[in-house]
Amino acid sequence: MGKVAVGAAVVCAAAVCAAAALVVRHRMKSSGRWARAMAILREFEDKCGTPIGKLRQVADAMTVEMHAGLASEGGSKLKMLISYVDNLPTGDEQGLFYALDLGGTNFRVLRVQLGGKEKRVVKQEFDEVSIPPNLMTGTSEALFDFIAETLAKFVATEGEGFHPAPGRQRELGFTFSFPVWQTSIASGTLIKWTKGFNIEDAVEQDVVGELTKSVEKIGLDMRVTALVNDTIGTLAGGRYHNQDVIAAVILGTGTNAAYVERAHAIPKWHGLLPKSGEMVINMEWGNFRSSHLPLTEYDQALDAESLNPGDQIFEKIISGMYLGDIVRRVLCKMAEEASFFGDVVPPKLKVPFILRTPDMSAMHHDTSSDLRVVGSKLKDILEISNTSLKMRKVVVALCDIVATRAARLSAAGIMGVLKKLGRDTVKEGEKQKSAVALDGGLYEHYTEFRTSMESTLKELLGDEVAEHISVEHSNDGSGIGAALLAASHSQYLEVEES
């Protein structure tokens, strides 16, 4: 063999060795990256752990905070607001009732004709109206004039099947989903605006008084008989269909719970005890916090960067507003520290709230063999293409960790409420049934979340007690529920009873 040939062979061999070394190095590097990504995932899973013992501690802490919040104003992170709702619907209500649902950039007006036990909801109609942006930051008078005019137009379209009682005012249930200091069943002072509203001259005013002024100005003969929030509306709607309903929970963009308390078990209540002996309490449970909640560095960062740091901690780990963003934050760390999506961190991954919970749910429920829904969501929302099946499986696992923690903690919260009411045990020979009404998009549409929450509640209760507790979907508390509360608190009830 000539020198040239030997030289060429040596060069070739060296090139092959170098290429092999590069491949090995690349594989070692990528396996190192993969190991780091898996370590981040495993650490997150550990920190999110909700073993049954921990959930029992969370439920106990919820019960303790409920007692503290009922004992004195400001006695707990739970506000435990007295709602002044002391008559929930029975199913006997009859007549035509209206509801106004104001809680965002749209509002709804609604009417129902109730036909008592036999006929129930005979007929219902509603209309949805967008609030012009200038009215969201204008004056109180301008906003409520606009709402009153919309109500008047809606009343004018009362058609067949709706029968206003002769000589009586039309009665309205007003769902107002902003922070309010309730002063009676039909009055409440606005504490502050949220959700893009900022009408300064309405703050510290009675919102029912403001609406009433506008209604009277245009000669509409209508009276607000109940001021409520959507959670209490859900409780009313649930109770109307099932008299065993004792509590309601909203699991949607936000979260809250309300329940029926014995009036004498509310030390901070100084008024006359209601005839029914009961009072609905609006817990505002999104603000619950406890050292037993499994919080991670991602939750702490989300809270620190939020509009309300230190507040609504429970809401920030269980509600739809935040779950998708927790997933994004973990993926972002994987991208930064383990080059999970390649050498460059995808810019979109750094945008807060770009990954919404409905998209997370779609990825979590992807049953295709190649997880193509996951692939298309990553591509369309985060502009991450060419993801391998292995990577997509990690994303699904991450969605599962975040949704499972939220679902199991929600169940622990419900367990805390049941404990407070003594419904977590079955007494000898007792056949008492209890039902919890649930509503909200997270509960309604995120199947994995709902299934996990319901099975965890059964696990916490134990088989024997679980037979006596049911969870049911109660739809449209903010609409129908408010109309039902207008009916159960009608000014004409005493007239009818006497």
Coordinates of C-alpha atoms in Angstrom, one line a residue:
M1 CA 0.0 0.0 0.0
G2 CA 1.4 3.4 -1.0
K3 CA 2.1 6.2 1.4
V4 CA -0.8 8.3 0.0
A5 CA -3.2 5.4 0.5
V6 CA -2.1 4.9 4.1
G7 CA -2.3 8.6 4.7
A8 CA -5.8 8.7 3.3
A9 CA -6.9 5.7 5.4
V10 CA -5.5 7.4 8.5
V11 CA -7.3 10.6 7.7
C12 CA -10.5 8.7 7.0
A13 CA -10.2 6.8 10.2
A14 CA -9.6 10.0 12.1
A15 CA -12.7 11.6 10.5
V16 CA -14.8 8.6 11.4
C17 CA -13.5 8.7 15.0
A18 CA -14.2 12.5 15.2
A19 CA -17.7 12.0 13.8
A20 CA -18.4 9.2 16.2
A21 CA -17.1 11.2 19.1
L22 CA -19.4 14.1 18.0
V23 CA -22.4 11.7 17.9
V24 CA -21.5 10.3 21.3
R25 CA -21.0 13.8 22.7
H26 CA -24.3 14.9 21.2
R27 CA -26.1 11.9 22.6
M28 CA -24.4 12.4 26.0
K29 CA -25.4 16.0 25.9
S30 CA -29.0 15.3 24.9
S31 CA -29.3 12.5 27.4
G32 CA -27.9 14.9 30.0
R33 CA -30.5 17.5 29.0
W34 CA -33.2 14.9 29.1
A35 CA -32.1 13.7 32.6
R36 CA -32.2 17.3 33.8
A37 CA -35.7 17.9 32.3
M38 CA -36.9 14.7 34.0
A39 CA -35.4 15.8 37.3
I40 CA -37.3 19.1 37.0
L41 CA -40.5 17.2 36.3
R42 CA -40.0 14.7 39.2
E43 CA -39.2 17.5 41.7
F44 CA -42.3 19.4 40.6
E45 CA -44.4 16.2 41.0
D46 CA -43.0 15.6 44.5
K47 CA -43.7 19.2 45.6
C48 CA -47.3 18.9 44.2
G49 CA -48.0 15.7 46.1
T50 CA -51.4 15.4 47.8
P51 CA -51.3 12.2 49.8
I52 CA -54.6 11.5 51.7
G53 CA -53.0 12.5 55.0
K54 CA -52.1 15.9 53.7
L55 CA -55.6 16.4 52.2
R56 CA -57.1 15.6 55.7
Q57 CA -54.8 18.4 57.1
V58 CA -56.0 20.8 54.5
A59 CA -59.7 19.9 55.2
D60 CA -59.1 20.4 59.0
A61 CA -57.4 23.7 58.4
M62 CA -60.4 24.8 56.2
T63 CA -62.8 23.9 59.1
V64 CA -60.7 25.8 61.6
E65 CA -60.5 28.9 59.4
M66 CA -64.3 28.8 58.9
H67 CA -64.9 28.9 62.7
A68 CA -62.4 31.8 63.0
G69 CA -64.1 33.8 60.2
L70 CA -67.5 33.3 61.7
A71 CA -66.3 34.4 65.2
S72 CA -65.2 37.9 64.2
E73 CA -64.6 40.2 61.3
G74 CA -61.1 39.9 60.1
G75 CA -60.6 36.8 62.3
S76 CA -59.5 34.6 59.3
K77 CA -58.2 34.7 55.8
L78 CA -61.7 33.5 55.0
K79 CA -64.1 36.4 55.0
M80 CA -67.2 34.2 55.8
L81 CA -69.5 37.0 54.6
I82 CA -73.1 37.1 55.9
S83 CA -75.3 37.1 52.8
Y84 CA -78.6 38.0 54.4
V85 CA -80.1 35.1 52.3
D86 CA -82.2 33.3 55.0
N87 CA -84.8 31.8 52.7
L88 CA -83.6 29.5 49.9
P89 CA -86.1 28.4 47.3
T90 CA -88.4 25.5 48.2
G91 CA -89.9 24.8 44.8
D92 CA -93.3 26.3 45.7
E93 CA -92.4 29.7 44.2
Q94 CA -94.9 31.0 41.6
G95 CA -95.0 34.0 39.3
L96 CA -92.8 36.1 37.0
F97 CA -89.4 37.1 38.2
Y98 CA -86.4 38.9 36.7
A99 CA -82.7 38.6 37.1
L100 CA -79.8 40.9 36.2
D101 CA -76.3 39.3 36.0
L102 CA -73.5 41.9 36.0
G103 CA -70.0 40.4 36.4
G104 CA -67.9 41.3 33.4
T105 CA -67.8 43.1 30.1
N106 CA -71.2 41.7 29.2
F107 CA -74.3 41.5 31.3
R108 CA -77.5 39.4 31.1
V109 CA -81.1 40.2 31.7
L110 CA -83.4 37.2 32.3
R111 CA -87.0 36.4 33.2
V112 CA -88.5 33.2 34.4
Q113 CA -92.2 32.1 34.9
L114 CA -92.4 29.8 37.9
G115 CA -95.3 27.4 38.3
G116 CA -94.8 25.9 41.8
K117 CA -94.0 22.3 42.7
E118 CA -95.9 20.8 39.7
K119 CA -94.7 23.0 36.8
R120 CA -91.4 24.4 38.2
V121 CA -89.7 26.7 35.6
V122 CA -92.5 27.1 33.0
K123 CA -90.7 29.4 30.7
Q124 CA -87.5 31.4 30.6
E125 CA -85.9 34.0 28.3
F126 CA -82.7 36.0 28.4
D127 CA -80.8 38.7 26.5
E128 CA -77.0 39.4 26.7
V129 CA -75.7 42.9 26.2
S130 CA -72.1 44.2 25.8
I131 CA -71.2 47.2 28.0
P132 CA -69.7 50.0 25.9
P133 CA -66.0 50.4 27.0
N134 CA -66.5 54.1 27.9
L135 CA -69.2 53.2 30.5
M136 CA -66.7 50.8 32.3
T137 CA -64.6 53.8 33.3
G138 CA -67.2 56.6 33.3
T139 CA -69.8 57.6 35.9
S140 CA -72.0 55.4 38.1
E141 CA -75.1 57.2 36.7
A142 CA -74.1 56.5 33.1
L143 CA -73.6 52.8 33.7
F144 CA -76.8 52.2 35.7
D145 CA -78.8 54.3 33.3
F146 CA -77.6 52.1 30.4
I147 CA -78.5 49.0 32.4
A148 CA -82.0 50.4 33.4
E149 CA -82.7 51.2 29.8
T150 CA -81.8 47.7 28.7
L151 CA -84.0 46.2 31.4
A152 CA -86.9 48.5 30.3
K153 CA -86.5 47.3 26.7
F154 CA -86.4 43.7 27.8
V155 CA -89.6 44.1 30.0
A156 CA -91.3 45.6 26.9
T157 CA -90.8 42.3 25.0
E158 CA -92.7 40.2 27.6
G159 CA -94.6 37.8 25.4
E160 CA -96.9 34.9 25.7
G161 CA -96.4 32.6 28.7
F162 CA -95.2 35.4 31.0
H163 CA -97.8 36.7 33.5
P164 CA -97.0 39.7 35.7
A165 CA -99.3 39.7 38.7
P166 CA -101.8 42.6 38.4
G167 CA -101.1 45.5 40.7
R168 CA -97.7 44.2 41.8
Q169 CA -94.2 45.5 41.0
R170 CA -91.9 43.3 39.0
E171 CA -89.2 41.9 41.2
L172 CA -85.5 41.4 40.3
G173 CA -82.6 39.3 41.6
F174 CA -79.4 41.2 41.1
T175 CA -76.2 39.2 40.7
F176 CA -73.3 41.6 41.2
S177 CA -70.0 39.8 41.0
F178 CA -67.7 42.4 42.4
P179 CA -66.5 42.8 46.1
V180 CA -69.5 44.2 48.1
W181 CA -70.1 44.8 51.7
Q182 CA -73.6 43.4 52.1
T183 CA -75.9 45.4 54.5
S184 CA -79.2 43.6 53.9
I185 CA -80.8 41.2 51.5
A186 CA -81.3 44.0 49.0
S187 CA -78.5 46.4 49.6
G188 CA -74.7 46.4 49.5
T189 CA -71.8 48.8 49.3
L190 CA -69.3 48.4 46.5
I191 CA -65.8 47.9 48.0
K192 CA -63.8 48.1 44.8
W193 CA -64.1 47.4 41.1
T194 CA -62.3 44.5 39.3
K195 CA -62.2 43.0 35.8
G196 CA -61.4 46.2 34.0
F197 CA -64.1 48.4 35.6
N198 CA -63.1 51.6 37.3
I199 CA -66.0 53.9 38.1
E200 CA -64.8 55.9 41.0
D201 CA -68.0 57.6 42.1
A202 CA -69.7 54.2 42.5
V203 CA -67.2 53.0 45.1
E204 CA -68.6 53.0 48.7
Q205 CA -72.1 53.5 47.2
D206 CA -75.0 51.1 47.6
V207 CA -75.2 49.4 44.1
V208 CA -78.9 48.6 44.6
G209 CA -79.6 52.3 45.4
E210 CA -77.7 53.3 42.2
L211 CA -79.7 50.9 40.0
T212 CA -83.0 51.9 41.7
K213 CA -82.4 55.6 41.0
S214 CA -81.9 54.8 37.3
V215 CA -84.9 52.5 37.1
E216 CA -87.2 55.1 38.8
K217 CA -85.9 57.9 36.5
I218 CA -87.3 56.1 33.4
G219 CA -90.5 55.1 35.2
L220 CA -89.9 51.3 35.2
D221 CA -91.9 49.8 38.0
M222 CA -89.4 47.2 39.2
R223 CA -87.8 46.5 42.6
V224 CA -84.6 44.7 43.5
T225 CA -85.5 42.1 46.2
A226 CA -82.2 40.2 46.4
L227 CA -78.6 41.2 45.8
V228 CA -76.4 38.1 45.5
N229 CA -73.3 36.7 43.9
D230 CA -73.0 33.8 41.5
T231 CA -72.0 31.2 44.2
I232 CA -75.1 32.0 46.3
G233 CA -77.2 31.9 43.1
T234 CA -75.7 28.4 42.4
L235 CA -76.7 27.3 45.9
A236 CA -80.3 28.6 45.3
G237 CA -80.6 26.9 41.9
G238 CA -79.3 23.6 43.4
R239 CA -81.7 23.8 46.4
Y240 CA -84.6 24.6 44.1
H241 CA -84.1 21.3 42.3
N242 CA -83.0 19.2 45.3
Q243 CA -83.8 20.1 48.9
D244 CA -80.8 18.1 50.2
V245 CA -78.4 20.8 48.8
I246 CA -76.4 22.4 51.6
A247 CA -73.5 24.0 49.9
A248 CA -72.4 25.3 46.5
V249 CA -68.9 25.5 44.9
I250 CA -67.8 27.4 41.8
L251 CA -64.8 25.9 40.0
G252 CA -64.3 28.1 36.9
T253 CA -62.0 30.9 36.1
G254 CA -62.1 31.8 39.8
T255 CA -63.4 29.7 42.7
N256 CA -65.7 30.2 45.7
A257 CA -68.0 28.4 48.0
A258 CA -71.2 29.2 49.9
Y259 CA -73.1 27.1 52.4
V260 CA -76.1 27.1 54.7
E261 CA -75.1 27.8 58.3
R262 CA -77.2 27.6 61.5
A263 CA -77.8 31.2 62.5
H264 CA -76.9 30.6 66.1
A265 CA -73.5 29.3 65.1
I266 CA -72.4 32.7 63.8
P267 CA -70.9 34.6 66.8
K268 CA -70.3 37.8 64.7
W269 CA -74.0 38.0 63.8
H270 CA -75.6 40.6 66.0
G271 CA -78.9 41.1 64.3
L272 CA -82.2 39.4 65.0
L273 CA -82.1 35.6 64.3
P274 CA -83.9 34.9 61.0
K275 CA -87.2 33.0 61.3
S276 CA -85.8 30.1 59.3
G277 CA -82.9 29.8 61.8
E278 CA -80.5 29.6 58.9
M279 CA -78.2 32.0 57.1
V280 CA -76.2 31.5 53.9
I281 CA -72.5 32.3 54.3
N282 CA -70.4 33.4 51.3
M283 CA -67.0 32.0 52.3
E284 CA -64.8 33.7 49.7
W285 CA -62.7 30.6 50.0
G286 CA -60.3 31.6 47.2
N287 CA -58.4 33.5 49.8
F288 CA -57.9 30.4 52.0
R289 CA -54.3 29.6 52.8
S290 CA -52.5 27.1 55.1
S291 CA -49.0 25.8 55.7
H292 CA -50.4 22.4 54.5
L293 CA -51.0 23.6 50.9
P294 CA -48.4 22.0 48.6
L295 CA -46.9 25.2 47.1
T296 CA -44.0 25.2 44.6
E297 CA -41.5 27.7 43.4
Y298 CA -43.7 28.2 40.4
D299 CA -46.8 29.1 42.5
Q300 CA -44.7 31.5 44.5
A301 CA -43.4 33.2 41.3
L302 CA -46.9 33.4 39.9
D303 CA -48.2 34.9 43.1
A304 CA -45.4 37.5 43.3
E305 CA -46.0 38.6 39.7
S306 CA -49.8 38.8 40.2
L307 CA -52.0 41.9 40.7
N308 CA -52.7 40.7 44.2
P309 CA -49.6 39.2 45.8
G310 CA -50.3 37.2 49.0
D311 CA -54.0 37.1 48.3
Q312 CA -56.2 34.3 46.8
I313 CA -53.5 31.6 47.3
F314 CA -56.1 28.7 47.2
E315 CA -57.6 30.2 44.0
K316 CA -54.2 30.5 42.4
I317 CA -53.5 26.7 42.7
I318 CA -57.0 25.3 41.9
S319 CA -58.8 27.6 39.5
G320 CA -59.0 27.9 35.7
M321 CA -57.4 31.3 35.5
Y322 CA -54.1 29.9 36.7
L323 CA -53.6 26.2 35.9
G324 CA -52.4 26.7 32.3
D325 CA -49.9 29.3 33.4
I326 CA -48.4 26.9 36.1
V327 CA -47.8 24.4 33.2
R328 CA -46.2 27.2 31.1
R329 CA -43.9 28.1 34.0
V330 CA -42.6 24.6 34.4
L331 CA -42.1 24.2 30.7
C332 CA -40.2 27.5 30.7
K333 CA -37.8 26.2 33.3
M334 CA -37.3 23.0 31.4
A335 CA -36.5 25.1 28.3
E336 CA -34.1 27.4 30.1
E337 CA -32.3 24.8 32.3
A338 CA -32.5 21.6 30.2
S339 CA -32.9 23.0 26.6
F340 CA -36.0 20.9 26.4
F341 CA -37.2 22.5 23.2
G342 CA -33.7 23.0 21.7
D343 CA -30.9 25.4 22.2
V344 CA -33.1 28.5 22.1
V345 CA -35.9 29.1 24.6
P346 CA -39.1 29.6 22.6
P347 CA -40.0 33.4 23.1
K348 CA -43.7 32.7 23.4
L349 CA -43.0 30.5 26.4
K350 CA -42.1 33.6 28.4
V351 CA -45.4 35.3 27.9
P352 CA -47.6 35.0 31.0
F353 CA -51.0 33.4 30.6
I354 CA -50.4 32.6 26.9
L355 CA -51.3 29.0 27.7
R356 CA -54.9 29.0 28.8
T357 CA -56.5 26.2 30.9
P358 CA -58.9 25.1 28.0
D359 CA -55.8 24.4 25.9
M360 CA -54.2 22.6 28.8
S361 CA -57.3 20.5 29.1
A362 CA -57.3 19.7 25.4
M363 CA -53.7 18.5 25.6
H364 CA -54.5 16.5 28.8
H365 CA -57.4 14.7 27.1
D366 CA -55.5 13.9 23.9
T367 CA -56.0 10.2 23.2
S368 CA -54.4 10.0 19.7
S369 CA -51.5 7.6 19.4
D370 CA -49.1 10.4 18.3
L371 CA -50.6 13.0 20.7
R372 CA -51.3 15.2 17.7
V373 CA -53.5 17.6 19.7
V374 CA -50.5 18.3 22.0
G375 CA -48.3 18.8 19.0
S376 CA -50.7 21.3 17.4
K377 CA -51.3 23.2 20.6
L378 CA -47.5 23.6 21.2
K379 CA -47.1 24.8 17.6
D380 CA -50.1 27.1 17.4
I381 CA -49.9 28.7 20.8
L382 CA -46.2 28.6 21.7
E383 CA -44.7 28.4 18.2
I384 CA -42.8 25.2 19.1
S385 CA -42.7 22.8 16.2
N386 CA -41.0 19.4 15.6
T387 CA -41.8 18.0 19.0
S388 CA -41.1 14.3 19.5
L389 CA -43.7 11.9 21.0
K390 CA -41.4 11.6 24.0
M391 CA -41.6 15.4 24.6
R392 CA -45.4 15.4 24.1
K393 CA -45.8 12.7 26.7
V394 CA -43.9 14.9 29.2
V395 CA -46.3 17.8 28.5
V396 CA -49.3 15.5 29.2
A397 CA -47.7 14.3 32.4
L398 CA -47.2 17.9 33.5
C399 CA -50.9 18.8 32.8
D400 CA -51.9 15.7 34.8
I401 CA -49.8 16.8 37.8
V402 CA -51.2 20.4 37.8
A403 CA -54.8 19.3 37.3
T404 CA -54.7 16.5 39.8
R405 CA -53.3 18.7 42.6
A406 CA -56.0 21.3 41.9
A407 CA -58.8 18.6 41.8
R408 CA -57.6 16.9 45.0
L409 CA -57.3 20.2 46.9
S410 CA -60.8 21.2 45.7
A411 CA -62.1 18.0 47.2
A412 CA -60.3 18.7 50.5
G413 CA -61.9 22.2 50.6
I414 CA -65.4 20.6 50.1
M415 CA -64.5 18.0 52.8
G416 CA -63.7 21.0 55.2
V417 CA -67.1 22.5 54.6
L418 CA -68.9 19.1 55.2
K419 CA -66.9 18.7 58.4
K420 CA -68.0 22.1 59.6
L421 CA -71.6 21.1 59.1
G422 CA -71.1 17.7 60.8
R423 CA -71.9 15.9 57.5
D424 CA -68.6 14.0 57.3
T425 CA -70.0 11.2 59.5
V426 CA -73.1 9.1 59.5
K427 CA -74.8 8.8 62.9
E428 CA -76.5 5.5 63.9
G429 CA -79.8 5.0 62.1
E430 CA -79.6 8.3 60.3
K431 CA -80.6 8.5 56.6
Q432 CA -79.7 12.2 56.1
K433 CA -78.6 12.9 52.6
S434 CA -76.4 15.9 51.7
A435 CA -75.8 17.4 48.3
V436 CA -73.2 19.9 47.0
A437 CA -74.1 22.0 43.9
L438 CA -71.2 22.6 41.6
D439 CA -70.8 25.0 38.7
G440 CA -68.0 26.6 36.6
G441 CA -66.2 25.8 33.4
L442 CA -63.4 23.9 35.0
Y443 CA -65.8 21.5 36.7
E444 CA -68.1 21.3 33.7
H445 CA -65.6 20.9 30.8
Y446 CA -62.3 19.5 32.3
T447 CA -63.2 15.9 32.6
E448 CA -60.0 14.7 34.1
F449 CA -60.3 17.4 36.8
R450 CA -63.9 16.5 37.6
T451 CA -63.3 12.8 37.8
S452 CA -60.3 13.2 40.1
M453 CA -62.1 15.7 42.3
E454 CA -65.1 13.4 42.7
S455 CA -63.1 10.3 43.4
T456 CA -60.9 12.1 45.9
L457 CA -64.0 13.3 47.8
K458 CA -65.2 9.7 48.0
E459 CA -61.7 8.7 49.2
L460 CA -61.8 11.3 52.0
L461 CA -65.4 10.5 53.1
G462 CA -65.0 6.7 53.0
D463 CA -67.5 4.4 51.3
E464 CA -70.2 4.5 54.1
V465 CA -70.4 8.3 54.3
A466 CA -69.9 8.8 50.6
E467 CA -73.2 7.0 50.0
H468 CA -75.0 9.8 51.7
I469 CA -73.2 12.7 49.9
S470 CA -73.8 13.6 46.3
V471 CA -72.2 16.2 44.0
E472 CA -74.4 17.6 41.3
H473 CA -74.0 20.1 38.5
S474 CA -76.2 23.2 39.1
N475 CA -76.3 25.4 36.0
D476 CA -76.6 29.1 35.7
G477 CA -76.7 30.2 39.3
S478 CA -76.0 33.8 38.3
G479 CA -79.1 33.9 36.1
I480 CA -81.9 31.5 37.2
G481 CA -80.5 31.3 40.7
A482 CA -80.8 35.1 41.2
A483 CA -84.4 35.0 39.8
L484 CA -85.2 32.2 42.3
L485 CA -83.8 34.3 45.2
A486 CA -85.9 37.2 44.1
A487 CA -88.9 34.9 44.4
S488 CA -87.9 33.4 47.8
H489 CA -87.4 36.9 49.2
S490 CA -90.4 38.5 47.5
Q491 CA -92.0 41.5 49.2
Y492 CA -95.4 39.8 48.6
L493 CA -94.6 36.5 50.5
E494 CA -96.0 37.8 53.8
V495 CA -99.1 39.0 52.1
E496 CA -99.6 35.5 50.6
E497 CA -98.9 33.7 53.8
S498 CA -101.2 35.8 56.0

